[in-house]
Short mmCIF file of C-alpha atoms in Angstrom, two decimals:
data_model
loop_
_atom_site.label_atom_id
_atom_site.label_comp_id
_atom_site.label_asym_id
_atom_site.label_seq_id
_atom_site.Cartn_x
_atom_site.Cartn_y
_atom_site.Cartn_z
CA MET A 4 -30.14 -0.48 9.72
CA GLY A 5 -31.93 -1.11 13.18
CA LYS A 6 -31.33 -0.18 16.63
CA ILE A 7 -28.03 -2.20 18.24
CA LYS A 8 -29.38 -4.13 21.13
CA THR A 9 -26.28 -6.76 21.47
CA ALA A 10 -22.88 -6.18 22.80
CA VAL A 11 -19.87 -8.57 22.70
CA ILE A 12 -16.73 -8.11 24.61
CA LEU A 13 -13.75 -10.76 24.15
CA ALA A 14 -12.38 -11.59 27.59
CA ALA A 15 -10.67 -14.72 26.89
CA GLY A 16 -6.73 -14.24 26.84
CA MET A 17 -4.50 -14.74 29.79
CA GLY A 18 -3.05 -11.33 29.66
CA SER A 19 0.40 -12.52 30.23
CA ARG A 20 2.16 -9.44 30.15
CA LEU A 21 -0.02 -8.01 32.53
CA GLN A 22 0.88 -11.04 35.18
CA ASP A 23 3.25 -8.96 37.20
CA VAL A 24 0.18 -6.57 38.00
CA THR A 25 -2.19 -8.59 38.30
CA ASN A 26 -0.10 -11.84 39.71
CA ASP A 27 -2.38 -14.04 37.35
CA MET A 28 -5.24 -13.42 40.17
CA LEU A 29 -7.68 -11.56 38.07
CA PRO A 30 -8.25 -11.21 34.27
CA LYS A 31 -6.96 -8.48 32.94
CA GLY A 32 -10.33 -6.84 31.72
CA LEU A 33 -11.31 -6.74 35.49
CA MET A 34 -8.04 -5.02 36.43
CA LYS A 35 -9.36 -1.82 38.24
CA ILE A 36 -8.28 1.63 37.42
CA ASN A 37 -9.12 4.27 39.69
CA GLY A 38 -11.34 1.93 41.51
CA LYS A 39 -13.60 0.94 38.76
CA SER A 40 -12.69 -2.24 35.99
CA LEU A 41 -12.27 -1.86 32.51
CA VAL A 42 -14.90 -4.15 31.64
CA GLU A 43 -17.42 -2.41 33.98
CA ARG A 44 -16.26 0.62 32.21
CA SER A 45 -17.25 -0.47 29.15
CA ILE A 46 -20.41 -2.11 30.33
CA GLU A 47 -21.58 1.03 32.24
CA LYS A 48 -21.14 2.68 28.52
CA LEU A 49 -23.05 -0.13 26.74
CA ARG A 50 -25.95 0.02 29.24
CA SER A 51 -26.39 3.73 29.02
CA LEU A 52 -26.74 3.73 25.09
CA GLY A 53 -29.38 1.22 25.28
CA ILE A 54 -27.68 -2.41 25.01
CA GLU A 55 -29.77 -4.67 26.44
CA ARG A 56 -27.55 -7.60 26.12
CA ILE A 57 -23.93 -7.87 26.48
CA TYR A 58 -22.28 -11.75 25.98
CA ILE A 59 -18.56 -12.10 27.63
CA VAL A 60 -16.24 -14.55 25.98
CA THR A 61 -14.61 -15.93 28.72
CA GLY A 62 -11.45 -18.25 29.20
CA HIS A 63 -8.73 -17.23 31.47
CA LEU A 64 -9.98 -17.20 34.98
CA HIS A 65 -13.19 -16.84 33.44
CA GLU A 66 -14.93 -17.63 36.79
CA PHE A 67 -14.78 -13.71 37.64
CA TYR A 68 -16.62 -12.77 34.88
CA ASP A 69 -19.45 -15.96 35.71
CA GLU A 70 -19.79 -13.87 38.99
CA LEU A 71 -20.51 -10.55 37.23
CA ALA A 72 -22.97 -12.30 35.19
CA LYS A 73 -24.53 -13.65 38.29
CA GLU A 74 -24.93 -10.56 39.53
CA ASN A 75 -26.34 -8.33 36.09
CA LYS A 76 -28.93 -10.55 34.34
CA TYR A 77 -28.21 -8.62 31.13
CA ILE A 78 -24.88 -10.35 30.94
CA GLU A 79 -24.25 -13.94 29.68
CA THR A 80 -20.92 -15.37 29.44
CA ARG A 81 -19.65 -18.30 27.29
CA LYS A 82 -16.36 -19.81 27.60
CA ASN A 83 -13.75 -20.66 24.84
CA ARG A 84 -12.22 -23.83 26.23
CA LYS A 85 -9.54 -23.69 23.69
CA TYR A 86 -8.37 -19.77 24.35
CA LYS A 87 -4.57 -20.84 25.01
CA ALA A 88 -4.27 -22.37 22.04
CA THR A 89 -6.48 -20.21 19.41
CA GLY A 90 -6.87 -16.57 18.68
CA SER A 91 -10.25 -14.17 19.21
CA MET A 92 -12.29 -15.40 15.94
CA THR A 93 -12.55 -18.63 17.83
CA SER A 94 -13.94 -17.02 20.85
CA LEU A 95 -16.25 -14.80 18.59
CA SER A 96 -17.17 -18.13 16.55
CA ILE A 97 -18.82 -19.42 19.72
CA LEU A 98 -21.71 -17.25 19.42
CA GLU A 99 -22.53 -18.65 15.98
CA ASP A 100 -26.03 -19.89 16.82
CA GLU A 101 -26.87 -16.92 18.96
CA LEU A 102 -25.91 -13.59 17.23
CA ARG A 103 -28.86 -12.87 14.88
CA GLU A 104 -28.65 -9.71 14.64
CA ASP A 105 -26.02 -6.60 14.21
CA PHE A 106 -24.02 -6.57 17.52
CA LEU A 107 -21.45 -4.08 19.05
CA LEU A 108 -17.75 -6.22 19.36
CA LEU A 109 -15.29 -4.68 22.16
CA GLU A 110 -12.08 -5.97 23.31
CA SER A 111 -11.84 -6.57 27.21
CA ASP A 112 -8.88 -4.00 28.12
CA LEU A 113 -9.82 -1.04 26.62
CA ILE A 114 -10.43 2.07 28.19
CA TYR A 115 -12.11 4.96 26.34
CA GLU A 116 -14.32 8.11 25.98
CA VAL A 117 -17.87 7.46 25.21
CA TYR A 118 -18.29 9.53 22.26
CA GLY A 119 -16.36 6.93 20.34
CA LEU A 120 -18.71 4.20 21.19
CA ILE A 121 -21.38 6.53 20.43
CA LYS A 122 -20.47 7.43 16.84
CA VAL A 123 -19.76 3.74 15.96
CA ILE A 124 -23.55 3.25 16.86
CA ASN A 125 -24.53 5.74 15.09
CA TYR A 126 -22.07 5.32 11.91
CA GLU A 127 -24.95 5.46 8.69
CA LYS A 128 -23.15 2.13 7.33
CA ASP A 129 -24.18 -1.11 9.04
CA GLU A 130 -20.77 -1.82 9.96
CA CYS A 131 -18.12 0.26 11.53
CA ILE A 132 -14.59 -0.39 12.65
CA LEU A 133 -13.21 2.34 15.01
CA LEU A 134 -9.84 3.73 13.96
CA SER A 135 -7.84 6.28 15.69
CA GLY A 136 -4.89 8.85 14.69
CA LYS A 137 -1.24 8.09 16.19
CA THR A 138 -0.84 7.20 19.80
CA ASN A 139 2.47 6.19 20.05
CA SER A 140 1.44 3.66 22.59
CA GLY A 141 3.14 1.01 21.69
CA ASP A 142 1.91 -2.62 20.77
CA GLU A 143 -0.05 -0.36 18.09
CA CYS A 144 -2.44 -2.08 14.85
CA TYR A 145 -1.49 -0.09 12.20
CA VAL A 146 -4.36 -0.28 9.15
CA GLU A 147 -4.00 0.58 5.35
CA VAL A 148 -7.15 1.60 3.54
CA ARG A 149 -7.06 1.18 -0.44
CA ASP A 150 -10.35 1.78 -2.51
CA ASP A 151 -12.25 3.04 0.12
CA ASN A 152 -12.07 -0.18 1.71
CA LEU A 153 -10.16 -1.86 4.60
CA TYR A 154 -7.08 -3.47 3.24
CA LYS A 155 -4.29 -4.64 5.71
CA ILE A 156 -3.52 -4.31 9.32
CA SER A 157 -0.38 -5.14 11.14
CA LYS A 158 1.54 -4.50 14.16
CA ASN A 159 4.80 -4.22 11.83
CA ILE A 160 4.79 -0.48 10.61
CA GLN A 161 7.16 -1.63 7.91
CA GLU A 162 4.59 -3.83 6.63
CA ILE A 163 2.06 -0.86 5.66
CA ASP A 164 2.67 1.06 2.96
CA GLN A 165 0.56 3.87 3.97
CA VAL A 166 -0.64 4.30 7.51
CA TYR A 167 -4.31 5.32 7.57
CA GLY A 168 -4.91 4.97 11.36
CA GLU A 169 -4.35 2.43 14.28
CA LEU A 170 -7.31 -0.22 15.36
CA VAL A 171 -9.22 0.88 18.51
CA GLY A 172 -10.94 -2.42 19.20
CA ILE A 173 -14.66 -0.97 18.78
CA SER A 174 -16.28 -2.37 16.17
CA LYS A 175 -20.28 -2.38 14.97
CA ILE A 176 -20.11 -5.87 13.16
CA SER A 177 -23.58 -6.54 10.94
CA LEU A 178 -24.39 -9.50 10.97
CA ALA A 179 -23.46 -9.99 6.95
CA LEU A 180 -20.02 -9.35 7.95
CA TYR A 181 -19.67 -11.64 11.14
CA LYS A 182 -21.01 -14.45 8.55
CA GLU A 183 -18.74 -13.47 6.28
CA MET A 184 -15.92 -13.52 8.97
CA LEU A 185 -17.10 -17.13 9.97
CA LYS A 186 -16.88 -18.35 6.40
CA GLN A 187 -13.09 -16.86 6.16
CA TYR A 188 -12.44 -18.57 9.86
CA LYS A 189 -13.74 -21.92 8.60
CA ASP A 190 -11.67 -21.64 5.68
CA PHE A 191 -8.47 -21.00 7.39
CA ASN A 192 -9.00 -23.86 9.72
CA ASN A 193 -9.88 -25.92 6.40
CA LYS A 194 -6.43 -24.83 5.09
CA ILE A 195 -4.45 -25.65 8.01
CA ASN A 196 -6.01 -29.13 8.45
CA ASP A 197 -5.11 -29.64 4.74
CA TYR A 198 -1.94 -29.70 5.15
CA LYS A 199 -0.32 -32.42 7.14
CA ASN A 200 2.96 -30.40 7.86
CA GLU A 201 1.85 -27.54 9.84
CA ASP A 202 5.29 -26.01 9.30
CA ASN A 203 5.07 -25.71 6.00
CA PHE A 204 1.47 -24.32 6.20
CA PHE A 205 2.94 -21.49 8.75
CA LYS A 206 5.59 -20.69 6.38
CA SER A 207 3.76 -20.16 3.35
CA LYS A 208 1.95 -16.92 2.18
CA ASP A 209 -1.54 -18.00 3.26
CA LYS A 210 -1.35 -16.84 6.86
CA LYS A 211 1.36 -15.42 9.13
CA ALA A 212 0.26 -16.58 12.32
CA LYS A 213 -1.21 -19.66 13.76
CA LYS A 214 -3.82 -17.83 15.86
CA TYR A 215 -6.49 -16.23 13.88
CA ASP A 216 -7.93 -13.29 15.46
CA TYR A 217 -11.01 -11.39 14.81
CA GLU A 218 -9.26 -8.64 12.80
CA ASP A 219 -7.49 -10.95 10.63
CA ALA A 220 -11.41 -12.20 9.76
CA ILE A 221 -12.52 -8.43 9.19
CA PHE A 222 -9.67 -7.73 6.55
CA ASP A 223 -10.05 -11.32 4.87
CA ALA A 224 -13.68 -10.42 4.95
CA ALA A 225 -12.87 -6.90 3.39
CA GLN A 226 -11.12 -8.61 0.41
CA LYS A 227 -14.42 -10.19 -0.45
CA ARG A 228 -16.88 -7.38 0.34
CA LYS A 229 -16.90 -2.94 1.36
CA VAL A 230 -16.44 -3.10 4.99
CA GLY A 231 -17.50 0.29 6.89
CA TYR A 232 -14.93 2.37 8.78
CA LEU A 233 -14.66 5.35 11.03
CA LYS A 234 -11.38 7.53 12.03
CA ILE A 235 -11.54 9.70 14.96
CA GLU A 236 -8.48 11.20 14.74
CA ASN A 237 -7.73 12.62 18.30
CA LEU A 238 -9.98 10.04 20.22
CA VAL A 239 -8.97 9.46 23.94
CA TRP A 240 -8.65 5.81 24.66
CA GLY A 241 -5.77 3.14 25.26
CA GLU A 242 -5.45 -0.58 25.83
CA ILE A 243 -3.50 -2.25 28.77
CA ASP A 244 -1.57 -5.31 27.19
CA ASP A 245 1.60 -4.90 29.79
CA LYS A 246 2.72 -2.07 32.38
CA ASN A 247 4.06 0.48 29.74
CA HIS A 248 0.37 0.69 28.71
CA LEU A 249 -0.60 1.01 32.11
CA GLU A 250 1.68 4.10 32.89
CA ARG A 251 0.44 5.53 29.51
CA ILE A 252 -3.33 5.42 30.83
CA LYS A 253 -2.74 6.96 33.87
CA THR A 254 -0.19 9.81 32.93
CA VAL A 255 -2.24 10.71 29.47
CA VAL A 256 -5.72 8.79 28.84
CA LEU A 257 -7.06 9.18 32.63
CA PRO A 258 -6.32 13.06 32.99
CA LYS A 259 -8.00 13.53 29.44
CA LEU A 260 -11.16 11.54 30.30
CA GLU A 261 -11.30 13.53 34.14
CA ILE A 262 -11.29 17.01 31.65
CA ASN A 263 -14.34 15.16 29.72
CA LEU A 264 -15.98 14.49 32.96
CA GLU A 265 -15.70 10.83 32.21
CA GLU A 266 -13.91 10.12 35.27
CA LYS A 267 -14.71 11.70 38.32
CA ILE A 268 -12.19 10.97 41.19
#
């Protein structure tokens, strides 16, 4: 495993559940918390750990990220023009011809302690899907592990036999895993195209959702190969999808980051 030099931030989503806060005037990744946006926080952490190039895959209100890229030569933006109708794996697939080495993959709506990022980068295996313990944050992505491999992910805890952890949204992706994810993504699209009646497809057991996200590709890839993962039980982190998440960040996550000297007011 070589030194990680590249990161990808997925930032195409519309953030519709936060429109009361953003007024649809700003992508949620650029929403400021204590005077600094979520994506800016991630960029600072990534740069401090030696990341040389950062791709931001945009969609909704892409021009804000384009401006950020103009101000920083190490940032490049790529737009998912079909962001309204597709999942995050479509965004990641846009970089198929550009990603030629292992990379970090992050969601844009995260706030987290740098410790988690350091552990992911330094994890002994070529890939590392970061998991946390129970957060009670709402809208969690529960993960089940079997035979020392990722087995299932779901936001419905009833679909998980035994919860091992929660998906954080920070991963180290090897080039080999990325290629397998792309294969799973293409297989998914081919299955859709093979069905003349989409309703029959979406009612089938093949897939449960029309949009195919990067985490779906990771877990489908895990059926073909071992995928490395790491659980940090008490990781300080949160995502912001709605106003409840935002309140949790302000009342629970930020105070802990302040104690860790990662937030200075």
